[in-house]
């Protein structure tokens, strides 16, 4: 069972790691035409939806590995890990909400110009938090 939990955890982490490309993808939205822009927004919406599923699998598989198969980590590590993953999920939700609102506007390009600065900031904060989460998850002994 342990190998299955590790497999789920790694697959979920790889999928969440794909969000490291999000700031660059959002930056490139400004150069797209109306049809390609709509397709790109839909793609980002699908990614955020599956990103939330990846976070749920990370919580379940990570919790299963810690509780069932590992030594119990420090409360600081558990708290930091949980908070960072919840904040990442929240940021993905805010990005998703902005994308949905943009998608339903008449002029998608105009909506993009209004939301692009906020989306850039949100995506870069998500980028940094994913890097921090990887550091915390791979260096559990620093928080003992």
mmCIF file with all atom_site columns, C-alpha atoms in Angstrom:
data_model
loop_
_atom_site.group_PDB
_atom_site.id
_atom_site.type_symbol
_atom_site.label_atom_id
_atom_site.label_alt_id
_atom_site.label_comp_id
_atom_site.label_asym_id
_atom_site.label_entity_id
_atom_site.label_seq_id
_atom_site.pdbx_PDB_ins_code
_atom_site.Cartn_x
_atom_site.Cartn_y
_atom_site.Cartn_z
_atom_site.occupancy
_atom_site.B_iso_or_equiv
_atom_site.pdbx_formal_charge
_atom_site.auth_seq_id
_atom_site.auth_comp_id
_atom_site.auth_asym_id
_atom_site.auth_atom_id
_atom_site.pdbx_PDB_model_num
ATOM 1   C CA . UNK A 1 1   ? 0.000   0.000  0.000   1.00 0.00 ? 1   UNK A CA 1
ATOM 2   C CA . UNK A 1 2   ? 2.914   2.333  0.744   1.00 0.00 ? 2   UNK A CA 1
ATOM 3   C CA . UNK A 1 3   ? 4.135   2.241  -2.868  1.00 0.00 ? 3   UNK A CA 1
ATOM 4   C CA . UNK A 1 4   ? 0.647   3.203  -4.047  1.00 0.00 ? 4   UNK A CA 1
ATOM 5   C CA . UNK A 1 5   ? 0.540   6.196  -1.681  1.00 0.00 ? 5   UNK A CA 1
ATOM 6   C CA . UNK A 1 6   ? 3.981   7.287  -2.869  1.00 0.00 ? 6   UNK A CA 1
ATOM 7   C CA . UNK A 1 7   ? 2.862   6.907  -6.491  1.00 0.00 ? 7   UNK A CA 1
ATOM 8   C CA . UNK A 1 8   ? -0.258  9.035  -5.888  1.00 0.00 ? 8   UNK A CA 1
ATOM 9   C CA . UNK A 1 9   ? 1.778   11.604 -3.980  1.00 0.00 ? 9   UNK A CA 1
ATOM 10  C CA . UNK A 1 10  ? 4.404   11.919 -6.706  1.00 0.00 ? 10  UNK A CA 1
ATOM 11  C CA . UNK A 1 11  ? 1.846   12.119 -9.525  1.00 0.00 ? 11  UNK A CA 1
ATOM 12  C CA . UNK A 1 12  ? -0.086  14.795 -7.630  1.00 0.00 ? 12  UNK A CA 1
ATOM 13  C CA . UNK A 1 13  ? 3.108   16.724 -6.899  1.00 0.00 ? 13  UNK A CA 1
ATOM 14  C CA . UNK A 1 14  ? 4.133   16.590 -10.557 1.00 0.00 ? 14  UNK A CA 1
ATOM 15  C CA . UNK A 1 15  ? 0.750   17.907 -11.599 1.00 0.00 ? 15  UNK A CA 1
ATOM 16  C CA . UNK A 1 16  ? 0.930   20.668 -9.018  1.00 0.00 ? 16  UNK A CA 1
ATOM 17  C CA . UNK A 1 17  ? 4.447   21.408 -10.262 1.00 0.00 ? 17  UNK A CA 1
ATOM 18  C CA . UNK A 1 18  ? 3.012   22.106 -13.693 1.00 0.00 ? 18  UNK A CA 1
ATOM 19  C CA . UNK A 1 19  ? 1.606   25.277 -12.131 1.00 0.00 ? 19  UNK A CA 1
ATOM 20  C CA . UNK A 1 20  ? 5.157   26.608 -12.140 1.00 0.00 ? 20  UNK A CA 1
ATOM 21  C CA . UNK A 1 21  ? 4.479   27.469 -15.780 1.00 0.00 ? 21  UNK A CA 1
ATOM 22  C CA . UNK A 1 22  ? 1.357   29.475 -14.895 1.00 0.00 ? 22  UNK A CA 1
ATOM 23  C CA . UNK A 1 23  ? 3.007   32.930 -14.643 1.00 0.00 ? 23  UNK A CA 1
ATOM 24  C CA . UNK A 1 24  ? 4.550   32.496 -18.075 1.00 0.00 ? 24  UNK A CA 1
ATOM 25  C CA . UNK A 1 25  ? 1.277   31.254 -19.541 1.00 0.00 ? 25  UNK A CA 1
ATOM 26  C CA . UNK A 1 26  ? -0.643  34.206 -18.117 1.00 0.00 ? 26  UNK A CA 1
ATOM 27  C CA . UNK A 1 27  ? 1.992   36.585 -19.464 1.00 0.00 ? 27  UNK A CA 1
ATOM 28  C CA . UNK A 1 28  ? 1.497   35.160 -22.951 1.00 0.00 ? 28  UNK A CA 1
ATOM 29  C CA . UNK A 1 29  ? -2.285  35.688 -22.862 1.00 0.00 ? 29  UNK A CA 1
ATOM 30  C CA . UNK A 1 30  ? -1.891  39.352 -23.838 1.00 0.00 ? 30  UNK A CA 1
ATOM 31  C CA . UNK A 1 31  ? -0.463  38.385 -27.222 1.00 0.00 ? 31  UNK A CA 1
ATOM 32  C CA . UNK A 1 32  ? -3.341  36.072 -28.194 1.00 0.00 ? 32  UNK A CA 1
ATOM 33  C CA . UNK A 1 33  ? -6.278  36.805 -30.443 1.00 0.00 ? 33  UNK A CA 1
ATOM 34  C CA . UNK A 1 34  ? -9.903  36.402 -29.331 1.00 0.00 ? 34  UNK A CA 1
ATOM 35  C CA . UNK A 1 35  ? -10.329 32.730 -30.337 1.00 0.00 ? 35  UNK A CA 1
ATOM 36  C CA . UNK A 1 36  ? -6.967  31.575 -29.034 1.00 0.00 ? 36  UNK A CA 1
ATOM 37  C CA . UNK A 1 37  ? -7.477  33.650 -25.910 1.00 0.00 ? 37  UNK A CA 1
ATOM 38  C CA . UNK A 1 38  ? -10.777 31.917 -25.167 1.00 0.00 ? 38  UNK A CA 1
ATOM 39  C CA . UNK A 1 39  ? -9.180  28.512 -25.678 1.00 0.00 ? 39  UNK A CA 1
ATOM 40  C CA . UNK A 1 40  ? -6.278  29.454 -23.394 1.00 0.00 ? 40  UNK A CA 1
ATOM 41  C CA . UNK A 1 41  ? -8.610  30.696 -20.654 1.00 0.00 ? 41  UNK A CA 1
ATOM 42  C CA . UNK A 1 42  ? -10.578 27.425 -20.871 1.00 0.00 ? 42  UNK A CA 1
ATOM 43  C CA . UNK A 1 43  ? -7.331  25.458 -20.610 1.00 0.00 ? 43  UNK A CA 1
ATOM 44  C CA . UNK A 1 44  ? -6.245  27.400 -17.520 1.00 0.00 ? 44  UNK A CA 1
ATOM 45  C CA . UNK A 1 45  ? -9.675  26.775 -15.985 1.00 0.00 ? 45  UNK A CA 1
ATOM 46  C CA . UNK A 1 46  ? -9.277  23.019 -16.523 1.00 0.00 ? 46  UNK A CA 1
ATOM 47  C CA . UNK A 1 47  ? -5.796  23.138 -15.039 1.00 0.00 ? 47  UNK A CA 1
ATOM 48  C CA . UNK A 1 48  ? -7.026  24.919 -11.913 1.00 0.00 ? 48  UNK A CA 1
ATOM 49  C CA . UNK A 1 49  ? -9.830  22.395 -11.466 1.00 0.00 ? 49  UNK A CA 1
ATOM 50  C CA . UNK A 1 50  ? -7.444  19.453 -11.719 1.00 0.00 ? 50  UNK A CA 1
ATOM 51  C CA . UNK A 1 51  ? -4.955  21.338 -9.552  1.00 0.00 ? 51  UNK A CA 1
ATOM 52  C CA . UNK A 1 52  ? -7.499  21.301 -6.756  1.00 0.00 ? 52  UNK A CA 1
ATOM 53  C CA . UNK A 1 53  ? -7.904  17.542 -7.227  1.00 0.00 ? 53  UNK A CA 1
ATOM 54  C CA . UNK A 1 54  ? -4.115  17.193 -7.074  1.00 0.00 ? 54  UNK A CA 1
ATOM 55  C CA . UNK A 1 55  ? -4.058  19.121 -3.784  1.00 0.00 ? 55  UNK A CA 1
ATOM 56  C CA . UNK A 1 56  ? -6.700  16.816 -2.309  1.00 0.00 ? 56  UNK A CA 1
ATOM 57  C CA . UNK A 1 57  ? -4.678  13.771 -3.371  1.00 0.00 ? 57  UNK A CA 1
ATOM 58  C CA . UNK A 1 58  ? -1.542  15.364 -1.889  1.00 0.00 ? 58  UNK A CA 1
ATOM 59  C CA . UNK A 1 59  ? -3.302  15.832 1.448   1.00 0.00 ? 59  UNK A CA 1
ATOM 60  C CA . UNK A 1 60  ? -4.692  12.296 1.491   1.00 0.00 ? 60  UNK A CA 1
ATOM 61  C CA . UNK A 1 61  ? -1.582  10.486 0.286   1.00 0.00 ? 61  UNK A CA 1
ATOM 62  C CA . UNK A 1 62  ? 0.790   12.589 2.384   1.00 0.00 ? 62  UNK A CA 1
ATOM 63  C CA . UNK A 1 63  ? -1.352  12.162 5.464   1.00 0.00 ? 63  UNK A CA 1
ATOM 64  C CA . UNK A 1 64  ? -1.579  8.433  4.839   1.00 0.00 ? 64  UNK A CA 1
ATOM 65  C CA . UNK A 1 65  ? 2.191   8.122  4.513   1.00 0.00 ? 65  UNK A CA 1
ATOM 66  C CA . UNK A 1 66  ? 2.883   10.151 7.654   1.00 0.00 ? 66  UNK A CA 1
ATOM 67  C CA . UNK A 1 67  ? 0.256   8.465  9.824   1.00 0.00 ? 67  UNK A CA 1
ATOM 68  C CA . UNK A 1 68  ? 0.532   4.911  8.533   1.00 0.00 ? 68  UNK A CA 1
ATOM 69  C CA . UNK A 1 69  ? 4.135   4.445  7.519   1.00 0.00 ? 69  UNK A CA 1
ATOM 70  C CA . UNK A 1 70  ? 6.433   7.113  8.888   1.00 0.00 ? 70  UNK A CA 1
ATOM 71  C CA . UNK A 1 71  ? 7.703   8.600  12.038  1.00 0.00 ? 71  UNK A CA 1
ATOM 72  C CA . UNK A 1 72  ? 5.515   11.408 13.226  1.00 0.00 ? 72  UNK A CA 1
ATOM 73  C CA . UNK A 1 73  ? 6.848   14.778 12.060  1.00 0.00 ? 73  UNK A CA 1
ATOM 74  C CA . UNK A 1 74  ? 6.958   17.914 14.161  1.00 0.00 ? 74  UNK A CA 1
ATOM 75  C CA . UNK A 1 75  ? 3.823   19.970 14.564  1.00 0.00 ? 75  UNK A CA 1
ATOM 76  C CA . UNK A 1 76  ? 5.631   22.919 12.965  1.00 0.00 ? 76  UNK A CA 1
ATOM 77  C CA . UNK A 1 77  ? 6.202   20.908 9.787   1.00 0.00 ? 77  UNK A CA 1
ATOM 78  C CA . UNK A 1 78  ? 2.615   19.648 9.689   1.00 0.00 ? 78  UNK A CA 1
ATOM 79  C CA . UNK A 1 79  ? 1.238   23.143 10.287  1.00 0.00 ? 79  UNK A CA 1
ATOM 80  C CA . UNK A 1 80  ? 3.463   24.811 7.676   1.00 0.00 ? 80  UNK A CA 1
ATOM 81  C CA . UNK A 1 81  ? 2.738   22.115 5.105   1.00 0.00 ? 81  UNK A CA 1
ATOM 82  C CA . UNK A 1 82  ? -1.000  22.321 5.639   1.00 0.00 ? 82  UNK A CA 1
ATOM 83  C CA . UNK A 1 83  ? -1.153  26.112 5.598   1.00 0.00 ? 83  UNK A CA 1
ATOM 84  C CA . UNK A 1 84  ? 0.941   26.430 2.454   1.00 0.00 ? 84  UNK A CA 1
ATOM 85  C CA . UNK A 1 85  ? -1.115  23.850 0.553   1.00 0.00 ? 85  UNK A CA 1
ATOM 86  C CA . UNK A 1 86  ? -4.366  25.508 1.648   1.00 0.00 ? 86  UNK A CA 1
ATOM 87  C CA . UNK A 1 87  ? -3.084  28.922 0.524   1.00 0.00 ? 87  UNK A CA 1
ATOM 88  C CA . UNK A 1 88  ? -2.010  27.450 -2.836  1.00 0.00 ? 88  UNK A CA 1
ATOM 89  C CA . UNK A 1 89  ? -5.511  26.012 -3.251  1.00 0.00 ? 89  UNK A CA 1
ATOM 90  C CA . UNK A 1 90  ? -7.055  29.360 -2.354  1.00 0.00 ? 90  UNK A CA 1
ATOM 91  C CA . UNK A 1 91  ? -4.888  31.210 -4.853  1.00 0.00 ? 91  UNK A CA 1
ATOM 92  C CA . UNK A 1 92  ? -5.804  28.721 -7.566  1.00 0.00 ? 92  UNK A CA 1
ATOM 93  C CA . UNK A 1 93  ? -9.450  29.315 -6.668  1.00 0.00 ? 93  UNK A CA 1
ATOM 94  C CA . UNK A 1 94  ? -9.069  33.084 -6.982  1.00 0.00 ? 94  UNK A CA 1
ATOM 95  C CA . UNK A 1 95  ? -7.318  32.670 -10.343 1.00 0.00 ? 95  UNK A CA 1
ATOM 96  C CA . UNK A 1 96  ? -10.095 30.334 -11.473 1.00 0.00 ? 96  UNK A CA 1
ATOM 97  C CA . UNK A 1 97  ? -12.791 32.788 -10.373 1.00 0.00 ? 97  UNK A CA 1
ATOM 98  C CA . UNK A 1 98  ? -11.161 35.652 -12.267 1.00 0.00 ? 98  UNK A CA 1
ATOM 99  C CA . UNK A 1 99  ? -10.829 33.492 -15.371 1.00 0.00 ? 99  UNK A CA 1
ATOM 100 C CA . UNK A 1 100 ? -14.494 32.461 -15.183 1.00 0.00 ? 100 UNK A CA 1
ATOM 101 C CA . UNK A 1 101 ? -15.589 36.080 -14.846 1.00 0.00 ? 101 UNK A CA 1
ATOM 102 C CA . UNK A 1 102 ? -13.408 37.037 -17.806 1.00 0.00 ? 102 UNK A CA 1
ATOM 103 C CA . UNK A 1 103 ? -14.779 34.191 -19.900 1.00 0.00 ? 103 UNK A CA 1
ATOM 104 C CA . UNK A 1 104 ? -18.371 35.391 -19.504 1.00 0.00 ? 104 UNK A CA 1
ATOM 105 C CA . UNK A 1 105 ? -17.700 38.980 -20.495 1.00 0.00 ? 105 UNK A CA 1
ATOM 106 C CA . UNK A 1 106 ? -18.517 40.176 -24.006 1.00 0.00 ? 106 UNK A CA 1
ATOM 107 C CA . UNK A 1 107 ? -15.041 41.403 -24.773 1.00 0.00 ? 107 UNK A CA 1
ATOM 108 C CA . UNK A 1 108 ? -12.560 38.870 -23.500 1.00 0.00 ? 108 UNK A CA 1
ATOM 109 C CA . UNK A 1 109 ? -9.595  41.008 -24.527 1.00 0.00 ? 109 UNK A CA 1
ATOM 110 C CA . UNK A 1 110 ? -10.930 43.983 -22.564 1.00 0.00 ? 110 UNK A CA 1
ATOM 111 C CA . UNK A 1 111 ? -11.566 41.780 -19.535 1.00 0.00 ? 111 UNK A CA 1
ATOM 112 C CA . UNK A 1 112 ? -8.039  40.430 -19.823 1.00 0.00 ? 112 UNK A CA 1
ATOM 113 C CA . UNK A 1 113 ? -6.553  43.918 -19.795 1.00 0.00 ? 113 UNK A CA 1
ATOM 114 C CA . UNK A 1 114 ? -8.458  44.665 -16.583 1.00 0.00 ? 114 UNK A CA 1
ATOM 115 C CA . UNK A 1 115 ? -7.454  41.438 -14.843 1.00 0.00 ? 115 UNK A CA 1
ATOM 116 C CA . UNK A 1 116 ? -3.978  40.801 -16.229 1.00 0.00 ? 116 UNK A CA 1
ATOM 117 C CA . UNK A 1 117 ? -1.992  42.658 -13.511 1.00 0.00 ? 117 UNK A CA 1
ATOM 118 C CA . UNK A 1 118 ? -3.843  40.846 -10.714 1.00 0.00 ? 118 UNK A CA 1
ATOM 119 C CA . UNK A 1 119 ? -3.531  37.490 -12.461 1.00 0.00 ? 119 UNK A CA 1
ATOM 120 C CA . UNK A 1 120 ? 0.213   38.007 -12.870 1.00 0.00 ? 120 UNK A CA 1
ATOM 121 C CA . UNK A 1 121 ? 0.645   38.737 -9.172  1.00 0.00 ? 121 UNK A CA 1
ATOM 122 C CA . UNK A 1 122 ? -1.518  35.785 -8.120  1.00 0.00 ? 122 UNK A CA 1
ATOM 123 C CA . UNK A 1 123 ? 0.300   33.399 -10.437 1.00 0.00 ? 123 UNK A CA 1
ATOM 124 C CA . UNK A 1 124 ? 3.739   34.536 -9.231  1.00 0.00 ? 124 UNK A CA 1
ATOM 125 C CA . UNK A 1 125 ? 2.696   34.168 -5.594  1.00 0.00 ? 125 UNK A CA 1
ATOM 126 C CA . UNK A 1 126 ? 1.441   30.658 -6.409  1.00 0.00 ? 126 UNK A CA 1
ATOM 127 C CA . UNK A 1 127 ? 4.778   29.945 -8.131  1.00 0.00 ? 127 UNK A CA 1
ATOM 128 C CA . UNK A 1 128 ? 6.764   31.015 -5.055  1.00 0.00 ? 128 UNK A CA 1
ATOM 129 C CA . UNK A 1 129 ? 4.521   29.084 -2.661  1.00 0.00 ? 129 UNK A CA 1
ATOM 130 C CA . UNK A 1 130 ? 4.907   25.894 -4.699  1.00 0.00 ? 130 UNK A CA 1
ATOM 131 C CA . UNK A 1 131 ? 8.695   26.272 -4.529  1.00 0.00 ? 131 UNK A CA 1
ATOM 132 C CA . UNK A 1 132 ? 8.458   26.844 -0.759  1.00 0.00 ? 132 UNK A CA 1
ATOM 133 C CA . UNK A 1 133 ? 6.169   23.799 -0.406  1.00 0.00 ? 133 UNK A CA 1
ATOM 134 C CA . UNK A 1 134 ? 8.673   21.615 -2.270  1.00 0.00 ? 134 UNK A CA 1
ATOM 135 C CA . UNK A 1 135 ? 11.453  22.869 0.007   1.00 0.00 ? 135 UNK A CA 1
ATOM 136 C CA . UNK A 1 136 ? 9.439   22.205 3.161   1.00 0.00 ? 136 UNK A CA 1
ATOM 137 C CA . UNK A 1 137 ? 8.288   18.768 2.011   1.00 0.00 ? 137 UNK A CA 1
ATOM 138 C CA . UNK A 1 138 ? 11.774  17.624 1.051   1.00 0.00 ? 138 UNK A CA 1
ATOM 139 C CA . UNK A 1 139 ? 13.502  19.015 4.171   1.00 0.00 ? 139 UNK A CA 1
ATOM 140 C CA . UNK A 1 140 ? 11.269  17.755 6.948   1.00 0.00 ? 140 UNK A CA 1
ATOM 141 C CA . UNK A 1 141 ? 14.237  17.323 9.292   1.00 0.00 ? 141 UNK A CA 1
ATOM 142 C CA . UNK A 1 142 ? 14.803  21.103 9.405   1.00 0.00 ? 142 UNK A CA 1
ATOM 143 C CA . UNK A 1 143 ? 11.544  21.542 11.292  1.00 0.00 ? 143 UNK A CA 1
ATOM 144 C CA . UNK A 1 144 ? 12.069  18.868 13.957  1.00 0.00 ? 144 UNK A CA 1
#
